[in-house]
Coordinates of C-alpha atoms and ligand atoms in Angstrom, one line a residue:
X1 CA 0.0 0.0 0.0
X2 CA 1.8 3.0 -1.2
X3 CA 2.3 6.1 1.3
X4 CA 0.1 8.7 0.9
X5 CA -2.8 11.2 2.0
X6 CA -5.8 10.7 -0.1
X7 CA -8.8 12.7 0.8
X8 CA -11.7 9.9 1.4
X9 CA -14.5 12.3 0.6
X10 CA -13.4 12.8 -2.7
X11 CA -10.5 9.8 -4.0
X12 CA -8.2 12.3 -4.3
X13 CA -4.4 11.5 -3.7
X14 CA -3.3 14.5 -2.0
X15 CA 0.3 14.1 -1.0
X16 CA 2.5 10.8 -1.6
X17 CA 5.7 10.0 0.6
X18 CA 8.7 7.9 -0.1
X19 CA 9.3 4.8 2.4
X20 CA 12.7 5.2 4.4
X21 CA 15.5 3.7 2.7
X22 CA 17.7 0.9 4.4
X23 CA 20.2 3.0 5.2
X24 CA 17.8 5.7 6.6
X25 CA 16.3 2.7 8.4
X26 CA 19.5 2.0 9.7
X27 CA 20.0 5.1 11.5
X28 CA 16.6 5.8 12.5
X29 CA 16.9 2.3 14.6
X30 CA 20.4 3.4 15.7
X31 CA 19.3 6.8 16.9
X32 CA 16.4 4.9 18.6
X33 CA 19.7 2.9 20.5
X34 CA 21.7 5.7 21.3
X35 CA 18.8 7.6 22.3
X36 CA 17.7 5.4 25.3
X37 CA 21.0 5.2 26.7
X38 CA 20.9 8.3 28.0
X39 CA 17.1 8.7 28.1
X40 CA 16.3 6.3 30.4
X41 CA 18.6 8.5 33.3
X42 CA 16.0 11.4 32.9
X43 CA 14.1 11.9 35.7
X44 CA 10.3 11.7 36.0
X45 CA 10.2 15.5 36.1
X46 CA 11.9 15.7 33.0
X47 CA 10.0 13.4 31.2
X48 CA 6.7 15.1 32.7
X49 CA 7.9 18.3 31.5
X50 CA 7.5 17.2 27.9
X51 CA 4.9 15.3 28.3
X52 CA 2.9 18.4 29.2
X53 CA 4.2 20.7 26.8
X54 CA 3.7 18.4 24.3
X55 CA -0.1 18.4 25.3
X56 CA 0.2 22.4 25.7
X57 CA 1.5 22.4 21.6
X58 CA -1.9 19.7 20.9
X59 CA -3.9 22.4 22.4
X60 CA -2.7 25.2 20.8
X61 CA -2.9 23.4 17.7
X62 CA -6.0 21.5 17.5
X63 CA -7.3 23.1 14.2
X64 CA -4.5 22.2 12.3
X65 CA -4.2 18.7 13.4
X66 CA -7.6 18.1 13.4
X67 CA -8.0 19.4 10.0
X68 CA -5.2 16.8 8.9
X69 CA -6.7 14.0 10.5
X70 CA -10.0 14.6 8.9
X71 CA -8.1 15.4 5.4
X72 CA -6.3 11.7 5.6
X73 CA -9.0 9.6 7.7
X74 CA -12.5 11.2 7.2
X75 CA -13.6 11.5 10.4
X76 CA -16.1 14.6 11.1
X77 CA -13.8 17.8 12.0
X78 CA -15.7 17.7 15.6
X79 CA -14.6 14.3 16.3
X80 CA -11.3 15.2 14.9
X81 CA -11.1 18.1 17.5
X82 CA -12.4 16.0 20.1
X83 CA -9.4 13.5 19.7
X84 CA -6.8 16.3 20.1
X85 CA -8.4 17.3 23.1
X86 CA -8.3 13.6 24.3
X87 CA -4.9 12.9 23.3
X88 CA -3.4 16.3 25.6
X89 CA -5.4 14.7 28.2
X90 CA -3.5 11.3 28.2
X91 CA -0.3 13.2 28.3
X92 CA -1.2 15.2 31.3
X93 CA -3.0 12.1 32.8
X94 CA 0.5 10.4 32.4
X95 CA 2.6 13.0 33.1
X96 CA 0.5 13.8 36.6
X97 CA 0.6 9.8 37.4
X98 CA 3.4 7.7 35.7
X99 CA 5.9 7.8 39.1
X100 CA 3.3 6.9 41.7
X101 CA 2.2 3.9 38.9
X102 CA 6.4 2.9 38.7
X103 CA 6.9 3.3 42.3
X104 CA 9.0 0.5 43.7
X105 CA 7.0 -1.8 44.9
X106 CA 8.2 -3.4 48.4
X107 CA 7.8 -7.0 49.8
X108 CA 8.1 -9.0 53.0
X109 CA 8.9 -12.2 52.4
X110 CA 9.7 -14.4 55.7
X111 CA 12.9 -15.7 54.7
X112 CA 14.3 -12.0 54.7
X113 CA 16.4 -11.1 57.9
X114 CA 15.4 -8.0 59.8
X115 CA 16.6 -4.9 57.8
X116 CA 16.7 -6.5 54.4
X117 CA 15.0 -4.7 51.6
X118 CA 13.3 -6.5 49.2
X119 CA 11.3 -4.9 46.0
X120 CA 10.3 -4.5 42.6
X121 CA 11.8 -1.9 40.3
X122 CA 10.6 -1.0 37.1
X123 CA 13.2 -0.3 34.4
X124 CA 12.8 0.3 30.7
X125 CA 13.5 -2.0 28.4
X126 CA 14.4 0.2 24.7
X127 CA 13.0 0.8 21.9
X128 CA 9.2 0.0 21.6
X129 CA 8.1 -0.6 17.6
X130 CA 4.2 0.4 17.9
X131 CA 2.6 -0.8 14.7
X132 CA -0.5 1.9 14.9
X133 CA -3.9 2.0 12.9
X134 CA -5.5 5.0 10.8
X135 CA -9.0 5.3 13.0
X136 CA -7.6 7.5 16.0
X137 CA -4.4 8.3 14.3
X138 CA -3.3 10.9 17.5
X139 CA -5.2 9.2 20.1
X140 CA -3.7 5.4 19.5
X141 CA 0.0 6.8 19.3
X142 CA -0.3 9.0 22.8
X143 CA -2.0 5.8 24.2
X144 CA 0.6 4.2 23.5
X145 CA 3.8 7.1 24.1
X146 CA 2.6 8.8 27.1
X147 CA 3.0 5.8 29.5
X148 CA 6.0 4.6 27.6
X149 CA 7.9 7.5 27.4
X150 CA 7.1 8.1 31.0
X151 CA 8.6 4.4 32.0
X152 CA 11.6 5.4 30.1
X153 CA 11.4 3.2 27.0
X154 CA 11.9 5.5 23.5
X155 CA 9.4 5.4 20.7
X156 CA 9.1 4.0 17.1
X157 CA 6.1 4.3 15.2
X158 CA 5.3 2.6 12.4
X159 CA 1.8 4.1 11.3
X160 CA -0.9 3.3 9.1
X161 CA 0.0 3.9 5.1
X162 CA -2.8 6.2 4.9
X163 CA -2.2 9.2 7.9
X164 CA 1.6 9.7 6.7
X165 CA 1.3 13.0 7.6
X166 CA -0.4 12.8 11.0
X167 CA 2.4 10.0 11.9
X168 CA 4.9 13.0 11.0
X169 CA 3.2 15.9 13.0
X170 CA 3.2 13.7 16.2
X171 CA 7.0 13.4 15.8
X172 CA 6.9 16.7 15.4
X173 CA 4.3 17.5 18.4
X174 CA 7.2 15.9 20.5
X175 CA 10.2 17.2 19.0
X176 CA 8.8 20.7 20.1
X177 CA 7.8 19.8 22.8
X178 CA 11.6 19.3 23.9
X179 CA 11.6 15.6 23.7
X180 CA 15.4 14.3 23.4
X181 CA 16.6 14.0 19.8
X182 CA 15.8 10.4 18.6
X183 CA 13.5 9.3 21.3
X184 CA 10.5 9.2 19.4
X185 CA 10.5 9.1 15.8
X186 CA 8.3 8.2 13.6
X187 CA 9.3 5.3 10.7
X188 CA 7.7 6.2 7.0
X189 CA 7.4 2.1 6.2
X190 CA 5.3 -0.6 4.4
X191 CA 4.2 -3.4 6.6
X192 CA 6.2 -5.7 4.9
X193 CA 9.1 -4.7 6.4
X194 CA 7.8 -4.6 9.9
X195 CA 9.7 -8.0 10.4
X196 CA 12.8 -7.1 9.9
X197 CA 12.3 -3.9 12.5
X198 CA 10.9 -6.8 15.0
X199 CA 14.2 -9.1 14.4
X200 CA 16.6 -6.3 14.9
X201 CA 18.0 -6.5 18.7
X202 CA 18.2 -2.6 19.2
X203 CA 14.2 -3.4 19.2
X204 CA 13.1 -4.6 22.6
X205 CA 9.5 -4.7 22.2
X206 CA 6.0 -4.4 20.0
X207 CA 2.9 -3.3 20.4
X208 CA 0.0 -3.2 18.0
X209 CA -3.6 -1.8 17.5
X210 CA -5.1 -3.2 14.4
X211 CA -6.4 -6.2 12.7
X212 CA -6.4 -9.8 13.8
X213 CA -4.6 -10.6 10.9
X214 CA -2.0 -7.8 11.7
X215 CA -1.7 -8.6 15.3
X216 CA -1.2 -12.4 14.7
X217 CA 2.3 -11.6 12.6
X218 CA 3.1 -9.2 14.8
X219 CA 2.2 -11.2 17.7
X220 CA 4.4 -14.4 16.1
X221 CA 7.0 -12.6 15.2
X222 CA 7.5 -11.0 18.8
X223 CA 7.4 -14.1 20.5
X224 CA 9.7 -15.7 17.6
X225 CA 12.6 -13.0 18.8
X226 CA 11.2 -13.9 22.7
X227 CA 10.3 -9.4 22.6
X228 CA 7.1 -8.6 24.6
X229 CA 3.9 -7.9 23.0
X230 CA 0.6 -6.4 23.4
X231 CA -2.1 -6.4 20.8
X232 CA -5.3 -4.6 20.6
X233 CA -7.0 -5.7 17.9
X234 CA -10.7 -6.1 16.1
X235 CA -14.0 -6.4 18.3
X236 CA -17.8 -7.5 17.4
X237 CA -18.8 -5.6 20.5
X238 CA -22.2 -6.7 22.2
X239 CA -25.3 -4.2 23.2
X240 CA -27.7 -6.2 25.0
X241 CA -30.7 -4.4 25.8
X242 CA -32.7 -6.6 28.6
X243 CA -36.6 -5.2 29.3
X244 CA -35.9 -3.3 32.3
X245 CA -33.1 -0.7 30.5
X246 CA -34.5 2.9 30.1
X247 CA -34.7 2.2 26.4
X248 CA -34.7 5.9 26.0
X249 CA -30.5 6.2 27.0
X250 CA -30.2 3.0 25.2
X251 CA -31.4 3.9 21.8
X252 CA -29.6 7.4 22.2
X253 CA -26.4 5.7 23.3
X254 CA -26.5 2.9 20.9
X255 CA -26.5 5.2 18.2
X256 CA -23.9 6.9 19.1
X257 CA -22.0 4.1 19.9
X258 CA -22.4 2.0 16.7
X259 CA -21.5 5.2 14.6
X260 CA -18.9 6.7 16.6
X261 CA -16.1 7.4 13.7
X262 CA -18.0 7.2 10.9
X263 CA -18.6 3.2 12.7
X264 CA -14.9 2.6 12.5
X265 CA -14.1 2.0 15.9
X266 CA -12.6 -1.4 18.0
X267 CA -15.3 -0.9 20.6
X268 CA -18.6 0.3 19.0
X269 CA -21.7 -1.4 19.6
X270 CA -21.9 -4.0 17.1
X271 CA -24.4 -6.6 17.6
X272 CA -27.5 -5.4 19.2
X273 CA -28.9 -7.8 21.4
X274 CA -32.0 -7.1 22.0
X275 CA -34.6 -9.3 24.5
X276 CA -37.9 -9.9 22.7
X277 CA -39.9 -7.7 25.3
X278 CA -38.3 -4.5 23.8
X279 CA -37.0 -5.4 20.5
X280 CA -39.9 -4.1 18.5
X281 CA -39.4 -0.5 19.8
X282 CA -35.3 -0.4 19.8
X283 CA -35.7 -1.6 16.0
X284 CA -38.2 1.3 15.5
X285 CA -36.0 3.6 17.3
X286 CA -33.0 2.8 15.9
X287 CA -34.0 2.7 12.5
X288 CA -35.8 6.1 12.6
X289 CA -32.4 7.7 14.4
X290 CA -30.1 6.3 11.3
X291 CA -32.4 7.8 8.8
X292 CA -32.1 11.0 10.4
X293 CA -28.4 11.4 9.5
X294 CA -26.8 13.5 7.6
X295 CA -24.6 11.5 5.8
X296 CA -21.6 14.0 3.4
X297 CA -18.5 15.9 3.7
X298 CA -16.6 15.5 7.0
X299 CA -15.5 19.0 7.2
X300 CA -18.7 20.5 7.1
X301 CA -19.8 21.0 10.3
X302 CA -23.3 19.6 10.1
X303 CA -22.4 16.5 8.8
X304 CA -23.6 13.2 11.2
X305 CA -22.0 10.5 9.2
X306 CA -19.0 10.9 6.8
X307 CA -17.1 8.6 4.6
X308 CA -15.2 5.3 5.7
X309 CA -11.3 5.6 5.5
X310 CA -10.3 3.7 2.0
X311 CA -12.0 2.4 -0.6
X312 CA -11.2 -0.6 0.5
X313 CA -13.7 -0.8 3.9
X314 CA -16.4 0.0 1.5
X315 CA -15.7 -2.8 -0.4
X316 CA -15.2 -5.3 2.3
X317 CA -18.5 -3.9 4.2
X318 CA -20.4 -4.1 1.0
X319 CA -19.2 -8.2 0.9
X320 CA -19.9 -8.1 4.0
X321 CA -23.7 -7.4 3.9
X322 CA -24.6 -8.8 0.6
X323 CA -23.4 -11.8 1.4
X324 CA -25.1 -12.0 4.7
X325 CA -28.5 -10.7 2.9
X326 CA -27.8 -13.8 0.1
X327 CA -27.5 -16.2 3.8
X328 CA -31.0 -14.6 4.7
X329 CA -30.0 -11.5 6.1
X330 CA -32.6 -8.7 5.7
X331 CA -32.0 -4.8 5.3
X332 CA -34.0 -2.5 7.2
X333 CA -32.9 0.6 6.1
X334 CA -29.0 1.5 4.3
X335 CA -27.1 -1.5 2.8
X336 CA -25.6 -0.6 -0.3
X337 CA -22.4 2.3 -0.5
X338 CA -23.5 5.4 -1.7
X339 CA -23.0 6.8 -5.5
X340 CA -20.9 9.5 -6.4
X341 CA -17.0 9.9 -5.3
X342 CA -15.8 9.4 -1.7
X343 CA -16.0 6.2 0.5
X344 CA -19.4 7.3 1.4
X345 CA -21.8 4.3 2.9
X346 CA -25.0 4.7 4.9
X347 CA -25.9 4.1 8.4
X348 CA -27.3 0.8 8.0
X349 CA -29.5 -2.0 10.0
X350 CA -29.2 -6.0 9.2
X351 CA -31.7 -8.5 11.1
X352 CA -32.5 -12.1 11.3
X353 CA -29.0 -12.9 10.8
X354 CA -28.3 -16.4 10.2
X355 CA -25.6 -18.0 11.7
X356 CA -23.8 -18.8 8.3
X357 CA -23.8 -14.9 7.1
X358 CA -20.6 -13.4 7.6
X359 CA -22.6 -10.3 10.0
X360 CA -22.8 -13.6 12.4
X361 CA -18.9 -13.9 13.2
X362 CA -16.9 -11.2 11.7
X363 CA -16.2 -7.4 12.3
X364 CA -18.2 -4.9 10.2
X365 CA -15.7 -2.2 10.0
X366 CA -18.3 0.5 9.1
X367 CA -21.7 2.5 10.1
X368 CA -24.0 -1.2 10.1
X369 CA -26.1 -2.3 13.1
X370 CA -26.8 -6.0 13.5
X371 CA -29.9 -6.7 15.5
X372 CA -30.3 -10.2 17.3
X373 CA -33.1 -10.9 19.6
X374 CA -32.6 -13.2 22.8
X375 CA -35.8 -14.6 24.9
X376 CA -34.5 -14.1 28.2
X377 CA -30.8 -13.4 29.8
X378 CA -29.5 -16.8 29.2
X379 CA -29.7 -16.5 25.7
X380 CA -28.3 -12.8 25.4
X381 CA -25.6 -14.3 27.3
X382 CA -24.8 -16.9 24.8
X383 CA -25.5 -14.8 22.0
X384 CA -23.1 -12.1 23.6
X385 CA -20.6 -15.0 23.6
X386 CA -21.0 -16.5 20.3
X387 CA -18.1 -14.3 18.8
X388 CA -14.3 -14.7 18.0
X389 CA -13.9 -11.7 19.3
X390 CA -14.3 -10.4 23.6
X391 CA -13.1 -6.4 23.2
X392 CA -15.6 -4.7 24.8
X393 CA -19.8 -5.0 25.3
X394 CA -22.6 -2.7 27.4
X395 CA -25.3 -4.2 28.9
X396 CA -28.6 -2.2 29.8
X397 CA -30.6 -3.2 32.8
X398 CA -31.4 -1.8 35.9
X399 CA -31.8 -5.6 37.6
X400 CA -28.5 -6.0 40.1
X401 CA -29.0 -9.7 39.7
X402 CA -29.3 -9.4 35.6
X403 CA -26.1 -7.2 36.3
X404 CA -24.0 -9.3 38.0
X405 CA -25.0 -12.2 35.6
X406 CA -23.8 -10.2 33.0
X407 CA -20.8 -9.0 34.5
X408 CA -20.0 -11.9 35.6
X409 CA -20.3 -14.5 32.4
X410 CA -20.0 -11.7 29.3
X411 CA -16.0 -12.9 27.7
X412 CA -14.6 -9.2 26.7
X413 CA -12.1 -7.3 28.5
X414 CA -14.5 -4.9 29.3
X415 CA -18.4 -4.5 30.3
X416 CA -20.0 -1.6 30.8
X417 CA -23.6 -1.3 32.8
X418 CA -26.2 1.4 31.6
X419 CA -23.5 3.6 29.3
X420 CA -21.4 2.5 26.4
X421 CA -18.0 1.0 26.3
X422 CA -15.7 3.9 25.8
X423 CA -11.7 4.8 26.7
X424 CA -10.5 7.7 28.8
X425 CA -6.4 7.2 30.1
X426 CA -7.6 6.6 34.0
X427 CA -9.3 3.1 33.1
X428 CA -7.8 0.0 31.4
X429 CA -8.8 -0.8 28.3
X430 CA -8.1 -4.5 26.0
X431 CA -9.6 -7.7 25.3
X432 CA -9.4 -11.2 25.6
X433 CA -10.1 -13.7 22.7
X434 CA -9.5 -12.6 19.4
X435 CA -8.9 -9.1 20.3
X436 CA -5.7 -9.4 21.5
X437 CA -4.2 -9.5 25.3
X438 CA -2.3 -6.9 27.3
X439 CA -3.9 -3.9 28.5
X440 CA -3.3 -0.4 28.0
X441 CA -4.1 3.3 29.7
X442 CA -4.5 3.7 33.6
X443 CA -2.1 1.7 35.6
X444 CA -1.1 -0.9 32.7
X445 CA 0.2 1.2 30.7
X446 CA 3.6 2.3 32.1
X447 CA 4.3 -1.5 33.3
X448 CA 3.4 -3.2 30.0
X449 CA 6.8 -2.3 28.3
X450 CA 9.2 -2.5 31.5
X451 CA 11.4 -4.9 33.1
X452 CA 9.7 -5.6 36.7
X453 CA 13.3 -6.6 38.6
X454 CA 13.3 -8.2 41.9
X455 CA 15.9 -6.6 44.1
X456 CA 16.6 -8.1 47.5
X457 CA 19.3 -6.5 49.4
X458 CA 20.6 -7.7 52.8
Ligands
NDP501 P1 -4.5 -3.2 9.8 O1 -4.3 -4.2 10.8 O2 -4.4 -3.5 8.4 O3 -3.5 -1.9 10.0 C1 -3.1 -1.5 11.3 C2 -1.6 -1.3 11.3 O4 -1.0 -2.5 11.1 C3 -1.2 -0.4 10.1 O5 -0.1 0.4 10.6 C4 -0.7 -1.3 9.1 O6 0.2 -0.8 8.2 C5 -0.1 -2.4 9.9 N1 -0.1 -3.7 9.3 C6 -1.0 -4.3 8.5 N2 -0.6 -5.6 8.2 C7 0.6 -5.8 8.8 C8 1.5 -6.9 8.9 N3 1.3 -8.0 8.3 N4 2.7 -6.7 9.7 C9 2.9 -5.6 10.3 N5 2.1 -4.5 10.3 C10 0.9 -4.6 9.6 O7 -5.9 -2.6 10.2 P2 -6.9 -1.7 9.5 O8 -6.3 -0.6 8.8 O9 -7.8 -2.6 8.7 O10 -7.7 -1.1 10.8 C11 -8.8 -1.6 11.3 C12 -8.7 -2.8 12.2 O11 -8.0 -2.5 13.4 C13 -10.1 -3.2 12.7 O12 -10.1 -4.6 12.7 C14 -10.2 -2.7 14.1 O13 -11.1 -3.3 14.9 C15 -8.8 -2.8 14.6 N6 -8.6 -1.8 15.6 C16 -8.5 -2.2 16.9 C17 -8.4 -1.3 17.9 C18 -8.2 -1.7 19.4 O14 -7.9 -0.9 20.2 N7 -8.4 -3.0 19.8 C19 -8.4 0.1 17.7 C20 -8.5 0.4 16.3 C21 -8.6 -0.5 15.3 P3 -0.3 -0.4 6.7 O15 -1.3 0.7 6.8 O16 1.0 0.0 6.0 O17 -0.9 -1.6 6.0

């Protein structure tokens, strides 16, 4: 996939790049070396400091960057601006909390004689390659940077072919921000040559937000060099609606959930599950709410809805649901891309899914609710749980019991009760299954890339 900005309300190619050379490679992953050696002596106050002007220069900036994320991904300019804002926050979140979270941690084993000291320390352990997708272009890379940075590790990004230029403003972003010279920097590369990057010993570590496919060769190829991973990949979230939910929040939230990012997010709502008692009126609802959209340009202000990121997740999507309509699927309202130029394809309901279309198992990458109904908790359970994937899910009820059931026997790395699954730097955030292990953000996110030493001195 070459290296480019192509505007995906319109197909045009906008800017193209040139990879790195080898040699250019070379040096990049040298710097990277060099780099750590001294950076991982500067104090938590140092590493603070840029942190937060870092976050000072997103906030100044937001416009600009916004506009470029928009110009290369297609979200709506308000989400765009919204993401800014979110990525200064993880900085700052970071930069407030990272040395309380890397604290030594003390022990007391029996065997130790009186006045021994015996505790954890957390050290860096180098480079970190992160292997980053195109859908929050600013806020995967600071997810990921803030708590490394902080733990002392440097930074190599590898980003998605498509946001070249948002990849190159956040090395910038943290070159201003005083950062030291080759502790961050960003690596203009195709995917096929990822590998090599992973083999190289100056690289200690990899993590990746993606696709399964993605994460699987990165994951293999981590564990192939014995180099830590974490992997954050694809979700078929659950919504399960159960008769006691105010269906009023629900509909509202599962809206906005299923279309957050033009419905190119890991965590949005999915697969509606909906119990028979209340299905009738969330289909209404939530059919009715799609049609309202205004579905165009993603720098116009109004817009609800704007194009996908490539003319590839139209394509796939469009697969996607015709094939699950020729299993038996039915369209209530959308389900065909839209004509005219631009990756433009409407919000869009399936139901009575059978379990042989592909809307049963896979990830719809794009603005398409699947509606299931369940007859009682049991089966929204199960149906929650027939998936590859276990990212995240919501559950409405207002039952404690229903709750705790939920809770309890739902397989993602994340339920929420009565609101939507979302990510914000003071909670953890992964999944189990298919999409991926490891956490990220609040306390796991400093000690994923770190060496946790045992010190016992007597
Ligand atoms: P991809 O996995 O194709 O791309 C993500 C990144 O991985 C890009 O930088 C890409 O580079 C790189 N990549 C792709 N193939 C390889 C490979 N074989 N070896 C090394 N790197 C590779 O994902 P999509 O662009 O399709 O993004 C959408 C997917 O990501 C969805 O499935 C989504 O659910 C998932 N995702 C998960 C998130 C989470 O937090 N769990 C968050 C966001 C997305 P290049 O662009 O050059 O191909």
């Amino acid at each position: 996939m070459a290296i480019a900005t192509t505007n995906p309300a319109t197909g045009e190619t906008v800017r193209e790049f040139d990879e790195l050379s080898d040699d250019a490679l070379e040096q990049a992953l040298q710097r990277a070396h060099d780099a750590f050696r001294s950076y991982r002596h500067t104090s938590f106050d140092d590493r603070a400091g840029w942190l937060r002007r870092a976050a000072d220069i997103l906030d100044d900036e937001t416009e600009e960057l916004a506009r470029l994320a928009t110009l290369e991904m297609g979200k709506t300019i308000g989400a765009a601006r919204a993401e800014v804002g979110k990525s200064a926050l993880g900085l700052r979140w970071y930069a407030d909390h990272a040395e309380r979270i890397l604290a030594d941690v003390p022990w007391s084993p029996r065997s130790a004689p009186e006045g021994a000291r015996v505790f954890t320390r957390y050290e860096p352990l180098g480079p970190v390659l992160a292997v980053m997708p195109w859908n929050f272009p600013y806020w995967q890379v600071f997810r990921f940077a803030a708590p490394a940075l902080m733990a002392g590790n440097v930074g190599l990004l590898k980003h998605a072919s498509n946001v070249p230029q948002v990849a190159l403003a956040i090395e910038d972003v943290l070159r201003r921000a005083g950062l030291p010279e080759g502790a961050f920097q960003t690596l203009l590369l195709s995917s096929s040559r990822i590998e090599g990057v992973i083999d190289d010993d100056r690289v200690r570590a990899a993590t990746l937000t993606g696709s399964e496919p993605a994460g699987r060769e990165v994951g293999a190829r981590a564990g192939a060099n014995v180099k830590t991973s974490v992997l954050e990949l694809g979700g078929s979230d659950p919504f399960v609606v159960l008769p006691s939910a105010d269906l009023d929040a629900a509909v509202e939230q599962g809206v906005q959930s299923r279309l957050l990012n033009n419905g190119q997010s890991c965590i949005n709502a999915k697969r509606f599950i909906l119990h028979d008692d209340v299905a009738d009126e969330f289909e209404r609802r939530l059919v009715a709410a799609f049609e309202e959209l205004t579905v165009g340009d993603p720098f116009d202000e109004d817009t609800d809805l704007g194009p996908l990121s490539q003319p590839q997740g139209v394509e796939d999507l469009d697969r996607q649901v015709r094939d699950s309509v020729a299993a038996g699927a039915r369209v209530l309202t959308g389900g065909k891309p839209l004509d005219g130029p631009g990756n433009h394809y409407p919000a869009t309901v399936l139901t009575d899914i059978p379990e042989n279309a592909p809307a049963h198992r896979e990830e719809l990458f794009g603005p398409v609710a699947l509606l299931f109904r369940a007859r009682d908790v049991d089966d929204a359970i199960r149906i929650a749980n027939d998936s590859p994937f276990g990212l995240g899910g919501s559950v409405w009820t207002t039952d404690p019991a229903e709750q705790e059931r939920c809770v309890n026997e739902i397989e993602t790395g994340m339920v929420y009760v009565n609101t939507l699954t979302a990510s914000t730097p003071e909670v953890p955030f992964g999944g189990t299954k298919n999409s991926g292990y490891g956490r990220e953000l609040a306390d796991f996110g400093p000690t994923s890339f770190v060496n946790a030493k045992t010190v016992w001195i007597q």
